[in-house]
Short mmCIF file of C-alpha atoms in Angstrom, two decimals:
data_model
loop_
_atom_site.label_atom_id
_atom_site.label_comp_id
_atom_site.label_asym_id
_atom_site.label_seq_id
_atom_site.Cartn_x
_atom_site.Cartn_y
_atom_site.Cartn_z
CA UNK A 25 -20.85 16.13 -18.35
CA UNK A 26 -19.69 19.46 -17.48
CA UNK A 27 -19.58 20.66 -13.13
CA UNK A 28 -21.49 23.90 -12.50
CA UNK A 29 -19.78 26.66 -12.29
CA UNK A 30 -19.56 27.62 -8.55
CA UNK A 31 -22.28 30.51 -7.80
CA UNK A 32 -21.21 33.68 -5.90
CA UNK A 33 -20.24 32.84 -2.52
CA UNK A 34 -19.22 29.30 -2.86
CA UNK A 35 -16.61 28.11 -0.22
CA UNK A 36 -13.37 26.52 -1.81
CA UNK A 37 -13.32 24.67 1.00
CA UNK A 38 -16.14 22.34 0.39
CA UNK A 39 -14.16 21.14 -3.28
CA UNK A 40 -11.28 19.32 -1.17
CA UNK A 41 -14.39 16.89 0.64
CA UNK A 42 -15.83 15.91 -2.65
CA UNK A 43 -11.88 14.89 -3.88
CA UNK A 44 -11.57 13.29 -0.53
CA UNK A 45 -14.84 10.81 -0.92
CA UNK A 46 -13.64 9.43 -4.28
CA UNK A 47 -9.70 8.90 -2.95
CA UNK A 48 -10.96 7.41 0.43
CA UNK A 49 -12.87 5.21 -1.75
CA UNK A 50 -10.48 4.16 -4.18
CA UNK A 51 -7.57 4.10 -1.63
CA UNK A 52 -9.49 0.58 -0.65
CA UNK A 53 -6.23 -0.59 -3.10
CA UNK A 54 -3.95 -0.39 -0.30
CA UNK A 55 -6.38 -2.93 1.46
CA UNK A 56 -6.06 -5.63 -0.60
CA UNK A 57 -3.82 -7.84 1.20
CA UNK A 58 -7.27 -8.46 3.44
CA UNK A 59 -8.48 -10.50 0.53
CA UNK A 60 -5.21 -12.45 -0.51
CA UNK A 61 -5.49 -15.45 2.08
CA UNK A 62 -8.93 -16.30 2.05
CA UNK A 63 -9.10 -16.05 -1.64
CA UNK A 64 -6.09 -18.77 -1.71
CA UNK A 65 -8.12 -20.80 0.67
CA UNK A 66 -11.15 -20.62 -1.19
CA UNK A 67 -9.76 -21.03 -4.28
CA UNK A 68 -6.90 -23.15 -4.44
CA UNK A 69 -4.59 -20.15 -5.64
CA UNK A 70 -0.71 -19.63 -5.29
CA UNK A 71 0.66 -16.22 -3.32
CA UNK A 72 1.20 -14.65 -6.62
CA UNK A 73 -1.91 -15.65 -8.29
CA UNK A 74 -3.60 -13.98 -5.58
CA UNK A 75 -1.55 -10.62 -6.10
CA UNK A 76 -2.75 -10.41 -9.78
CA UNK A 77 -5.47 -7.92 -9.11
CA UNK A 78 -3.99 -5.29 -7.07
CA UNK A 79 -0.98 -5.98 -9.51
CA UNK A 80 -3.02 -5.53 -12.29
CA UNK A 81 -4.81 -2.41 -10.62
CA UNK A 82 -1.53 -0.55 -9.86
CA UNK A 83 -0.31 -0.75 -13.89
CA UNK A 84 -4.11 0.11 -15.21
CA UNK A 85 -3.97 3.05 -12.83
CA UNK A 86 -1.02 4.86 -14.37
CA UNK A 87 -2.08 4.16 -17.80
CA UNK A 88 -5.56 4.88 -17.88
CA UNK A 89 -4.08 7.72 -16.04
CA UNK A 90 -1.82 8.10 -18.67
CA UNK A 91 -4.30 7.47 -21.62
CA UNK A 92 -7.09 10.20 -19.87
CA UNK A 93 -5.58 12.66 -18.40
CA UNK A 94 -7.02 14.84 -21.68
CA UNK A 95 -10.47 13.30 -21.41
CA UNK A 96 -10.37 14.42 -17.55
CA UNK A 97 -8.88 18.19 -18.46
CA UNK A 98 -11.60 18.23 -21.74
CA UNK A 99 -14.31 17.13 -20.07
CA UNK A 100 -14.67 18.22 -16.43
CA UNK A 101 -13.82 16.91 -12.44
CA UNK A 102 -17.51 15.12 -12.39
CA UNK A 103 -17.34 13.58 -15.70
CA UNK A 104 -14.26 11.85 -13.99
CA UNK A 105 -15.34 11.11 -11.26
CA UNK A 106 -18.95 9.63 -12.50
CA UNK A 107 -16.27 7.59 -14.84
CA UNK A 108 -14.25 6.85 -11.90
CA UNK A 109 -17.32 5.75 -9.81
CA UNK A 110 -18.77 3.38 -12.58
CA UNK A 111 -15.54 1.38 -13.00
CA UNK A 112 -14.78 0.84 -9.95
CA UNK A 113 -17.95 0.12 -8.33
CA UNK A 114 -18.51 -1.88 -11.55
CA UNK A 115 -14.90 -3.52 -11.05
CA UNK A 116 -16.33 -5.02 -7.58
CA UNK A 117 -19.38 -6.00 -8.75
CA UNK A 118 -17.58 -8.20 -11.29
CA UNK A 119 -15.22 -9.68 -8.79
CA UNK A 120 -18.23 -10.24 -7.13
CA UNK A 121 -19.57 -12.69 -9.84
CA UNK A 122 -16.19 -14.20 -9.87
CA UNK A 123 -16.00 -15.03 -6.48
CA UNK A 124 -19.68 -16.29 -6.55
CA UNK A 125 -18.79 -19.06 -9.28
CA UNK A 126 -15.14 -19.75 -8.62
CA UNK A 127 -14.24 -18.08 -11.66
CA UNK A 128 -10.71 -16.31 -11.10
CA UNK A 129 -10.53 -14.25 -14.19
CA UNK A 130 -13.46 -12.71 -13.45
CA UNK A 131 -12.31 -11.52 -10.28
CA UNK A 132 -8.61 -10.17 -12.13
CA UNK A 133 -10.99 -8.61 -14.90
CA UNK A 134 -12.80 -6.86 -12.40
CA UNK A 135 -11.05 -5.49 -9.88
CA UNK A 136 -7.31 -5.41 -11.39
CA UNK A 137 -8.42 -4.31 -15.26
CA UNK A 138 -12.12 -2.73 -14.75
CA UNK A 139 -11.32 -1.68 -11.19
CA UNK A 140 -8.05 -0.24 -12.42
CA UNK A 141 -9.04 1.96 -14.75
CA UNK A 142 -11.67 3.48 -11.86
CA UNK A 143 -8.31 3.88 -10.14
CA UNK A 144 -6.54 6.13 -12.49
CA UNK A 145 -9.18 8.53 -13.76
CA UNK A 146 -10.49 8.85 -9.87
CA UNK A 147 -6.89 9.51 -8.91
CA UNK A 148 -5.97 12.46 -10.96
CA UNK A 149 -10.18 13.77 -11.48
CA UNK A 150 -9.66 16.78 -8.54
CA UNK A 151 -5.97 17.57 -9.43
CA UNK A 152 -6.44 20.72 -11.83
CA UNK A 153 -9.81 21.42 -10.07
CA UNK A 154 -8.68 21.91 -6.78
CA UNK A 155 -4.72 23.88 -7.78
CA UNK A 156 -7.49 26.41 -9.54
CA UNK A 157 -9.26 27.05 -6.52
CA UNK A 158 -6.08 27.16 -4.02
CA UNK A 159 -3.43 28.93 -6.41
CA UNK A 160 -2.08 29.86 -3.22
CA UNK A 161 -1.52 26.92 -1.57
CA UNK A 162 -1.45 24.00 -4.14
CA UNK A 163 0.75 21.29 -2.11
CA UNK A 164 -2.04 21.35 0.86
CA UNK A 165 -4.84 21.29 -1.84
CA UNK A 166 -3.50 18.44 -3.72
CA UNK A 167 -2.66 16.88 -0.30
CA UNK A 168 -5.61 16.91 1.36
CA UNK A 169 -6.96 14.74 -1.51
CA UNK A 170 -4.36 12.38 -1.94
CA UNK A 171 -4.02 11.89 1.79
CA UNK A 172 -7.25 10.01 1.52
CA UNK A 173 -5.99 7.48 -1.45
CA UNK A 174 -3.05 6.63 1.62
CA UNK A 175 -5.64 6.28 4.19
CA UNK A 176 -8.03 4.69 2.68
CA UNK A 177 -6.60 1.27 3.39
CA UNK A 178 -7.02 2.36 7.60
CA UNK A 179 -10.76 2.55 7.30
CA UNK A 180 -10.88 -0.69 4.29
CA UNK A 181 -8.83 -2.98 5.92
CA UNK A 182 -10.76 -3.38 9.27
CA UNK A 183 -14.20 -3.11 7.70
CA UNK A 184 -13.09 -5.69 5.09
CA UNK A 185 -11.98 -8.36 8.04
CA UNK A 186 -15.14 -7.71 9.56
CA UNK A 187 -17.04 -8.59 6.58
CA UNK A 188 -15.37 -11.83 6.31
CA UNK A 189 -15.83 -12.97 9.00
CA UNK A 190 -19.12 -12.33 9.28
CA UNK A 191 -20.16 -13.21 6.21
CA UNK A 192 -17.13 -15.99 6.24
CA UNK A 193 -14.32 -17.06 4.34
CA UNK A 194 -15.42 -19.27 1.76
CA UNK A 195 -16.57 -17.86 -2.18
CA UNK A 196 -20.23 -16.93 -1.27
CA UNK A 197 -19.24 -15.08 1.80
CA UNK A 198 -16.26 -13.38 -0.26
CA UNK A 199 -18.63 -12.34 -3.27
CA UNK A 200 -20.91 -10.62 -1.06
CA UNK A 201 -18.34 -8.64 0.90
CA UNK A 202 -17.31 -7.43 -2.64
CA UNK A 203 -20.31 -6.74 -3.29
CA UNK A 204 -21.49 -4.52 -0.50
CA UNK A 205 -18.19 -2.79 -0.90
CA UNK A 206 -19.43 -2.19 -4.96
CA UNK A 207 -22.49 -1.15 -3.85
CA UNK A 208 -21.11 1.29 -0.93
CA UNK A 209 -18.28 2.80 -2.44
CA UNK A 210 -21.03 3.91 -5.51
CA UNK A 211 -23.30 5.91 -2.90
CA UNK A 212 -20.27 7.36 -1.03
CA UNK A 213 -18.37 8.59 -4.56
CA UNK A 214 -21.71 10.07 -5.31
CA UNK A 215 -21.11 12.81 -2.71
CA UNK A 216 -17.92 13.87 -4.35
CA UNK A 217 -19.77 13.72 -7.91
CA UNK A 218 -23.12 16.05 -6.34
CA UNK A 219 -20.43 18.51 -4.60
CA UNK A 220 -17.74 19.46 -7.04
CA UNK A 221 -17.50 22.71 -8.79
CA UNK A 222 -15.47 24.67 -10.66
CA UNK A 223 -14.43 28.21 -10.13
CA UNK A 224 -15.97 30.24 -12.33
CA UNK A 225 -13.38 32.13 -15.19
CA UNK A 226 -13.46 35.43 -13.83
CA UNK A 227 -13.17 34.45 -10.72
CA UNK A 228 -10.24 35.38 -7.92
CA UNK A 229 -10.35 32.28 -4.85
CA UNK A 230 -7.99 33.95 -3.53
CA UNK A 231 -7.78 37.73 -4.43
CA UNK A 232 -3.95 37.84 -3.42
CA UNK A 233 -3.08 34.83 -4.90
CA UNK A 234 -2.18 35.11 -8.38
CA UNK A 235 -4.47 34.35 -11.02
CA UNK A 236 -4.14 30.80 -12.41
CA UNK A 237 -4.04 31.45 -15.63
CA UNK A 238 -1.04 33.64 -15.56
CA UNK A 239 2.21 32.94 -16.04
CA UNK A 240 4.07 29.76 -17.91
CA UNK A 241 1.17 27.46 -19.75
CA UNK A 242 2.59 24.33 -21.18
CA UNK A 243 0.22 21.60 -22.92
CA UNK A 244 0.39 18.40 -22.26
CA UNK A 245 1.65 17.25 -25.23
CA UNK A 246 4.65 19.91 -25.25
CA UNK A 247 5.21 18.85 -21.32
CA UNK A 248 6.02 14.83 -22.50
CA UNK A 249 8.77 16.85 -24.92
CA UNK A 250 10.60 18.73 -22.15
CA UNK A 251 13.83 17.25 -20.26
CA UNK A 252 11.94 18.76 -17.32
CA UNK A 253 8.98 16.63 -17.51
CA UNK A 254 11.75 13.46 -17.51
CA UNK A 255 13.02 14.12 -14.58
CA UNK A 256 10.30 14.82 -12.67
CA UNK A 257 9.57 11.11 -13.74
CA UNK A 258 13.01 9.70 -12.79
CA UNK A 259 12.21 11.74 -9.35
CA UNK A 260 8.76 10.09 -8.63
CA UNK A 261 9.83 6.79 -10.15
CA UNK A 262 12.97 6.45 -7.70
CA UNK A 263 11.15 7.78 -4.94
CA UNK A 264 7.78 5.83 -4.97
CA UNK A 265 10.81 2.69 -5.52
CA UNK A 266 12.31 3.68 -2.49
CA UNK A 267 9.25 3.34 -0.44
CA UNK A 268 7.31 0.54 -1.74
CA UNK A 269 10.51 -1.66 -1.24
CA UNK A 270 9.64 -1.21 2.60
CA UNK A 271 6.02 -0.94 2.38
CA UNK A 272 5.41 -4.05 0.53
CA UNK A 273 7.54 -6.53 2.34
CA UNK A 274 7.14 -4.77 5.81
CA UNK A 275 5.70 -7.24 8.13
CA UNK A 276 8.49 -9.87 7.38
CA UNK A 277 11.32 -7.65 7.04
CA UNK A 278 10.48 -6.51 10.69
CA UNK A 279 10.50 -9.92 11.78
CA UNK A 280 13.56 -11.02 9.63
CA UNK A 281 15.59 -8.00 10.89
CA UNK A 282 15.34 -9.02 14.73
CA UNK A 283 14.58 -12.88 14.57
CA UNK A 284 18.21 -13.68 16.01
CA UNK A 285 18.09 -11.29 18.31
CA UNK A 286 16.67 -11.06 22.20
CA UNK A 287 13.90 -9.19 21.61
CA UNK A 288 12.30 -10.81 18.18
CA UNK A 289 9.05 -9.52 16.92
CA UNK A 290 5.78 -10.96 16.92
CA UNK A 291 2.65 -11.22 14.39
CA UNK A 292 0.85 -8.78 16.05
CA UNK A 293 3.76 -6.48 16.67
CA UNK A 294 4.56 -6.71 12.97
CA UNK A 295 0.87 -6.10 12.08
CA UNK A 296 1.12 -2.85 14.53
CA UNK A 297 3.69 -1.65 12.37
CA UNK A 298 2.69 -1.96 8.83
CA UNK A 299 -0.80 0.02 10.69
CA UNK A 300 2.27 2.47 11.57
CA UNK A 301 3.34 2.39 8.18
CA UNK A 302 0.25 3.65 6.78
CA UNK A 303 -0.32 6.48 8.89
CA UNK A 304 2.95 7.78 8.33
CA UNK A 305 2.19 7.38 4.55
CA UNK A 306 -1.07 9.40 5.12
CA UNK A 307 0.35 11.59 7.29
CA UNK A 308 3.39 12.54 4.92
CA UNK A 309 0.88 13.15 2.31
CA UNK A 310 -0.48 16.27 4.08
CA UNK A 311 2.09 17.35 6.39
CA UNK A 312 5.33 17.67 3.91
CA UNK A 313 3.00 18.74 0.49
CA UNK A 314 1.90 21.73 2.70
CA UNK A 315 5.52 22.18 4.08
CA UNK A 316 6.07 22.46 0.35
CA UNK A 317 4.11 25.81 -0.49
CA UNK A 318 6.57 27.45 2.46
CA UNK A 319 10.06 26.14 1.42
CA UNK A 320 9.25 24.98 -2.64
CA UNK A 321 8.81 21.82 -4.19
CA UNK A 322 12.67 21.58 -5.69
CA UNK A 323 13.56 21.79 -1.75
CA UNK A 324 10.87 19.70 -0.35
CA UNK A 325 12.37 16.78 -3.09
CA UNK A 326 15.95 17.52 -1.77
CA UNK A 327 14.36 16.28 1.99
CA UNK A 328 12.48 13.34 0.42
CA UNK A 329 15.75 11.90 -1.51
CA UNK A 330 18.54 13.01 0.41
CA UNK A 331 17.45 11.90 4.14
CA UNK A 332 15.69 9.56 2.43
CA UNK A 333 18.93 8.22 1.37
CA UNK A 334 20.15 8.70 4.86
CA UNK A 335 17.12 6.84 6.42
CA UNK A 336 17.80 3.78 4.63
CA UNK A 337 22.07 4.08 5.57
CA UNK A 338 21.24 3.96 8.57
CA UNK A 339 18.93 0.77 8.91
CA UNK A 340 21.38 -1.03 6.44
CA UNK A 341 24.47 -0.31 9.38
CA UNK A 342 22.32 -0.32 12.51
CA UNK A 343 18.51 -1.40 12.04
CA UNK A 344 18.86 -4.74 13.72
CA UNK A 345 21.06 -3.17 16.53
CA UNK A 346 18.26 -0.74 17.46
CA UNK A 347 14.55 -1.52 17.02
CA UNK A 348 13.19 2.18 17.95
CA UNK A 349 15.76 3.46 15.06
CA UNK A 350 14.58 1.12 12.40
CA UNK A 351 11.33 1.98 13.03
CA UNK A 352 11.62 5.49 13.22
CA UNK A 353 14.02 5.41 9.92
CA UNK A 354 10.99 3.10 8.17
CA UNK A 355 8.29 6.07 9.45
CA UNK A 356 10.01 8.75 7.95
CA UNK A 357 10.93 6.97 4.17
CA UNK A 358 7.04 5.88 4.79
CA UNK A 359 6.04 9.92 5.07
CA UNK A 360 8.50 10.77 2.05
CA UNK A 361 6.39 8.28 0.08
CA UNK A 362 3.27 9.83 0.50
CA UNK A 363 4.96 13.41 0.35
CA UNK A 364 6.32 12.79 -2.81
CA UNK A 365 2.87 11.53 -4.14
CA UNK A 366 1.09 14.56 -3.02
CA UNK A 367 3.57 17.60 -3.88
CA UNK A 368 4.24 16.16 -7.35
CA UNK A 369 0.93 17.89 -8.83
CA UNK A 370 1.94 20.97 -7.03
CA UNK A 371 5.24 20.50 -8.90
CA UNK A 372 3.90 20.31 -11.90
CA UNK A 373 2.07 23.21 -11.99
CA UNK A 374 4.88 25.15 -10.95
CA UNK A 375 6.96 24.17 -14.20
CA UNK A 376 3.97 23.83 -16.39
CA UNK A 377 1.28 25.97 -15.44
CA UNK A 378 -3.13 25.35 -14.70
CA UNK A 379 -3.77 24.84 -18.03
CA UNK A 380 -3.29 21.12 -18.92
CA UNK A 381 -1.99 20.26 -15.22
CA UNK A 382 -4.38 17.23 -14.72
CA UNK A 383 -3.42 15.29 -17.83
CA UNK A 384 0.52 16.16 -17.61
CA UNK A 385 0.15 14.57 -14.23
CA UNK A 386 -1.53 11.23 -16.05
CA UNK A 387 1.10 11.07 -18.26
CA UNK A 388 3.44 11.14 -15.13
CA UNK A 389 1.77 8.41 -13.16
CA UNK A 390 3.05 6.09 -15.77
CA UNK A 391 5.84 6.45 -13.03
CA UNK A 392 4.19 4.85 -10.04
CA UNK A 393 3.03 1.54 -12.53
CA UNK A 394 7.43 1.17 -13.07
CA UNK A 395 8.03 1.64 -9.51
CA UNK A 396 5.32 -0.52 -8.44
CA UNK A 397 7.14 -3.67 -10.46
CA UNK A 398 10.33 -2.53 -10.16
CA UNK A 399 10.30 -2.40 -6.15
CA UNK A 400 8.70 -5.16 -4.96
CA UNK A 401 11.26 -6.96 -7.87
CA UNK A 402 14.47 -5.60 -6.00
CA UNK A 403 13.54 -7.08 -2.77
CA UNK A 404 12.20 -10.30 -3.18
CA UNK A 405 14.11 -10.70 -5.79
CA UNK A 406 17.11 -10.27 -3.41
CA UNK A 407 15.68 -11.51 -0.26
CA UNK A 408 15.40 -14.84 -2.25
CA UNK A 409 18.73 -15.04 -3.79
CA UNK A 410 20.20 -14.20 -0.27
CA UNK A 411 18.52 -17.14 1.59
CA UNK A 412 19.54 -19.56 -1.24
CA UNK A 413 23.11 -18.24 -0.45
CA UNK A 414 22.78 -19.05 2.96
CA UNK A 415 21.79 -15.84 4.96
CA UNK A 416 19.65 -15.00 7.08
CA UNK A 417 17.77 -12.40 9.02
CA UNK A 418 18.94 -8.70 8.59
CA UNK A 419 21.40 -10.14 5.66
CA UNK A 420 18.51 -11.01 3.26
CA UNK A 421 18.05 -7.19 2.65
CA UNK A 422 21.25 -5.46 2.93
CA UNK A 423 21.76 -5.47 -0.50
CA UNK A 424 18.44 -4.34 -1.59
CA UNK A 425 18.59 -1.36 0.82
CA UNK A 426 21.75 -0.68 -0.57
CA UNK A 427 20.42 -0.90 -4.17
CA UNK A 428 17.46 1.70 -3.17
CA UNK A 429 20.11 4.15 -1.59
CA UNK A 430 21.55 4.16 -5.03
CA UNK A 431 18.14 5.02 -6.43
CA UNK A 432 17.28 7.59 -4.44
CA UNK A 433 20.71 9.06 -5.09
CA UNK A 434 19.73 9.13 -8.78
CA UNK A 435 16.14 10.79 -8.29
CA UNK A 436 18.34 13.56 -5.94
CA UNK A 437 20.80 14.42 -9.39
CA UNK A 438 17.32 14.55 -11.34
CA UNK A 439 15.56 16.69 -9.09
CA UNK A 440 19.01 19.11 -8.91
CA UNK A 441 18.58 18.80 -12.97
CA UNK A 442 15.56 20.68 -13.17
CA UNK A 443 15.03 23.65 -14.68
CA UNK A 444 12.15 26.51 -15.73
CA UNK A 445 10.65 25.47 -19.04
CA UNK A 446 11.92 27.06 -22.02
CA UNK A 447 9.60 29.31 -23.29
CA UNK A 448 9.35 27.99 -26.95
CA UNK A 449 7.21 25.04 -25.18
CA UNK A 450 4.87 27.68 -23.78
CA UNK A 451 1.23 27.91 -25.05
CA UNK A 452 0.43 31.64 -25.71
CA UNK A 453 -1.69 33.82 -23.09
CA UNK A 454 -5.16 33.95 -23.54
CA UNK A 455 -5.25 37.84 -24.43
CA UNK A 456 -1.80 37.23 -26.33
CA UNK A 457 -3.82 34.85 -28.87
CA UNK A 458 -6.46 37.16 -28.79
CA UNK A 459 -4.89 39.65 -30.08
CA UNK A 460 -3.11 37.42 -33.02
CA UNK A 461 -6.27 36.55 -33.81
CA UNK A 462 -7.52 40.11 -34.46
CA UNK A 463 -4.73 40.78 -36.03
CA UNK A 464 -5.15 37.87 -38.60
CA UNK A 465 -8.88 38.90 -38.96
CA UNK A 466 -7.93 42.38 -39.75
CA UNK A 467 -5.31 41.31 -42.32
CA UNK A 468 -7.24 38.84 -44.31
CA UNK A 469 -10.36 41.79 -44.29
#
């Protein structure tokens, strides 16, 4: 299923809507939590049983990420998003079932394996599409898409509640607010499949830009062999660490970090900051990606990993001294997050070129599925080991923060580590192979 080519005319401006209705849809991930309590109720299940979904939607979307990024480059923007739309509409309709006859598994195949896989080829479906239509400004193209996959969680989260409790708590009422969310996610990903297009070969989007298919042109399979590629993965895997160690625990490390002091926080307080939280994610995701096509992605990586670094120094000596400066300090690693989620296409097509941007970027999400273990790990893992020790409040994450300072201090050396890509993994220009071809015609006439 190939897009139509864009006719004469055709505003580049209406491609970054149709990416925004499939991540605005599928950014319902970040929503999750909603779910986790009255499906324990309901269900009988444990705290972790309950994560198994989202868990098992984070690691499907980096490898079927991973796994069709080539499918997505081969085949076309709509083909992955029609893909994208089918699995995971099809992922809630499942979970639906599940819910519906207390079956568990159904709801994990669903929405973490079938639901994940809609995930991963919806994330990275409007990458390559929409750097070719804004070669001049790729960081605000790729963020104004992946903005929505942050903020989709600010328009899920309160339409979820309101489902539930309307419809209520127990497994009918659940099963039918997944499925009204199967059924309305499929109309509104429709009007990103109807609208995309693709600019047309000969086209210019941007007459003073330069042409996309100029300059270096790596494949994908030549990018995975580069030290380059590597540390663009040790950059996004220590950075999206770094963030989801906060974002995941943040309502009770609020409350941890000032529960012995005079002003301790409440429920709703903590609730009003992990909303906080997610604006600054969506906001980062936007703000610093387009900050990025002014001062250059190596640059824009030195901000999200050094201060980054500084942000968390600071609430590891003074956060439960100073509530305003933990917050502020939380807000800012928050925006990095989503920064560093949105400028890493741009990245990539800086070292690597247009020309198999989309997949190389699959291949690099296998990042994000690491860091989404590997931080939540660190901090519970610590938090837990800290209270069996005896402390208490600010001390159950000292050492964790300390751990992701280190982290983000190794993504920093990476990012300093990278280079231009040697040219004997570059793909030859289009009239270069031309003209070997001719040549090999004319010698074998």
């Amino acid at each position: 299923m190939s897009p139509p080519l864009a006719p004469t005319g055709w505003s580049r401006w209406l491609v970054p809507p149709a990416a925004l209705s499939v991540h605005l849809s599928i950014g319902q991930a970040y929503a999750w939590s909603v779910f986790k309590p009255p499906l324990e109720s309901a269900l009988g299940l444990s705290g972790t049983q309950s994560a198994l979904p989202f868990q098992l939607g984070i690691v499907m979307l980096g490898l079927s990420a991973a796994f069709g990024g080539t499918l997505v480059e081969r085949n076309g923007p709509r083909w992955a998003m029609t893909v994208s739309l089918c699995c995971f509409s099809s992922g809630f309709l499942l979970a639906a079932l599940g819910a519906a006859t207390e079956q568990y598994w159904l709801i994990v195949l669903g929405y973490g394996f079938v639901g994940g896989i809609g995930l991963g080829i919806g994330y990275i479906s409007p990458v390559s599409t929409l750097i070719k239509w804004f070669p001049d400004r790729p960081g605000m193209a790729t963020g104004i898409a992946i903005m929505g996959f942050g903020g989709g969680a600010l328009i899920a989260s309160p339409w979820s509640a309101q489902m539930l409790e309307s419809f209520g708590a127990d497994p009918s009422g659940i099963a039918l607010a997944f499925l009204v969310h199967g059924l309305t996610y499929a109309v509104f990903m429709s009007l990103g499949v109807l609208l995309v297009r693709v600019p047309r070969p000969d086209s210019r989007p941007n007459p003073s830009a330069p042409s996309p298919i100029e300059g270096v042109q790596v494949s994908a399979r030549n990018a995975v062999r580069t030290p380059q590629f590597w540390c663009l993965w040790v950059v996004l895997c220590m950075n999206v660490t770094a963030g989801i160690g906060i974002l995941e625990k943040a309502a009770p490390m609020i409350t941890d970090f000032f529960a012995d002091t005079d002003t301790p926080v409440s429920v709703s307080a903590a609730a009003g900051f992990v909303a906080l939280l997610s604006a600054a994610n969506m906001a980062g995701r936007i703000g610093w990606s387009s900050t990025s096509d002014l001062i250059g992605r190596k640059n824009i990586y030195r901000l999200y990993l050094g201060v980054g670094a500084l942000m968390y120094l600071l609430i590891v000596q003074f956060g439960d001294s100073s509530k305003p400066l933990f917050i502020v300090c939380a807000l800012v690693i928050l925006s990095f997050y989503g920064g560093g989620f949105a400028t890493i296409p741009a990245y990539l097509k800086d070292l690597f070129g247009t020309y198999q941007v989309g997949a190389i970027h699959g291949r690099l999400l296998t990042a994000w599925s690491t860091a989404g273990v590997l931080g939540p790990l660190i901090v519970n893992w610590v938090a837990d080991s800290q209270e069996e020790a005896g402390k208490h409040g600010s001390g159950l994450y000292g050492l964790s923060l300390t751990i992701m300072i280190g982290l983000l201090v190794v993504g920093f050396v990476a990012n300093e580590l990278v280079r231009p890509v040697h040219t004997r993994h570059h793909i030859p220009a289009p009239r270069e192979a031309a003209d070997d071809d001719t040549v090999r015609d004319q010698q074998s006439a």
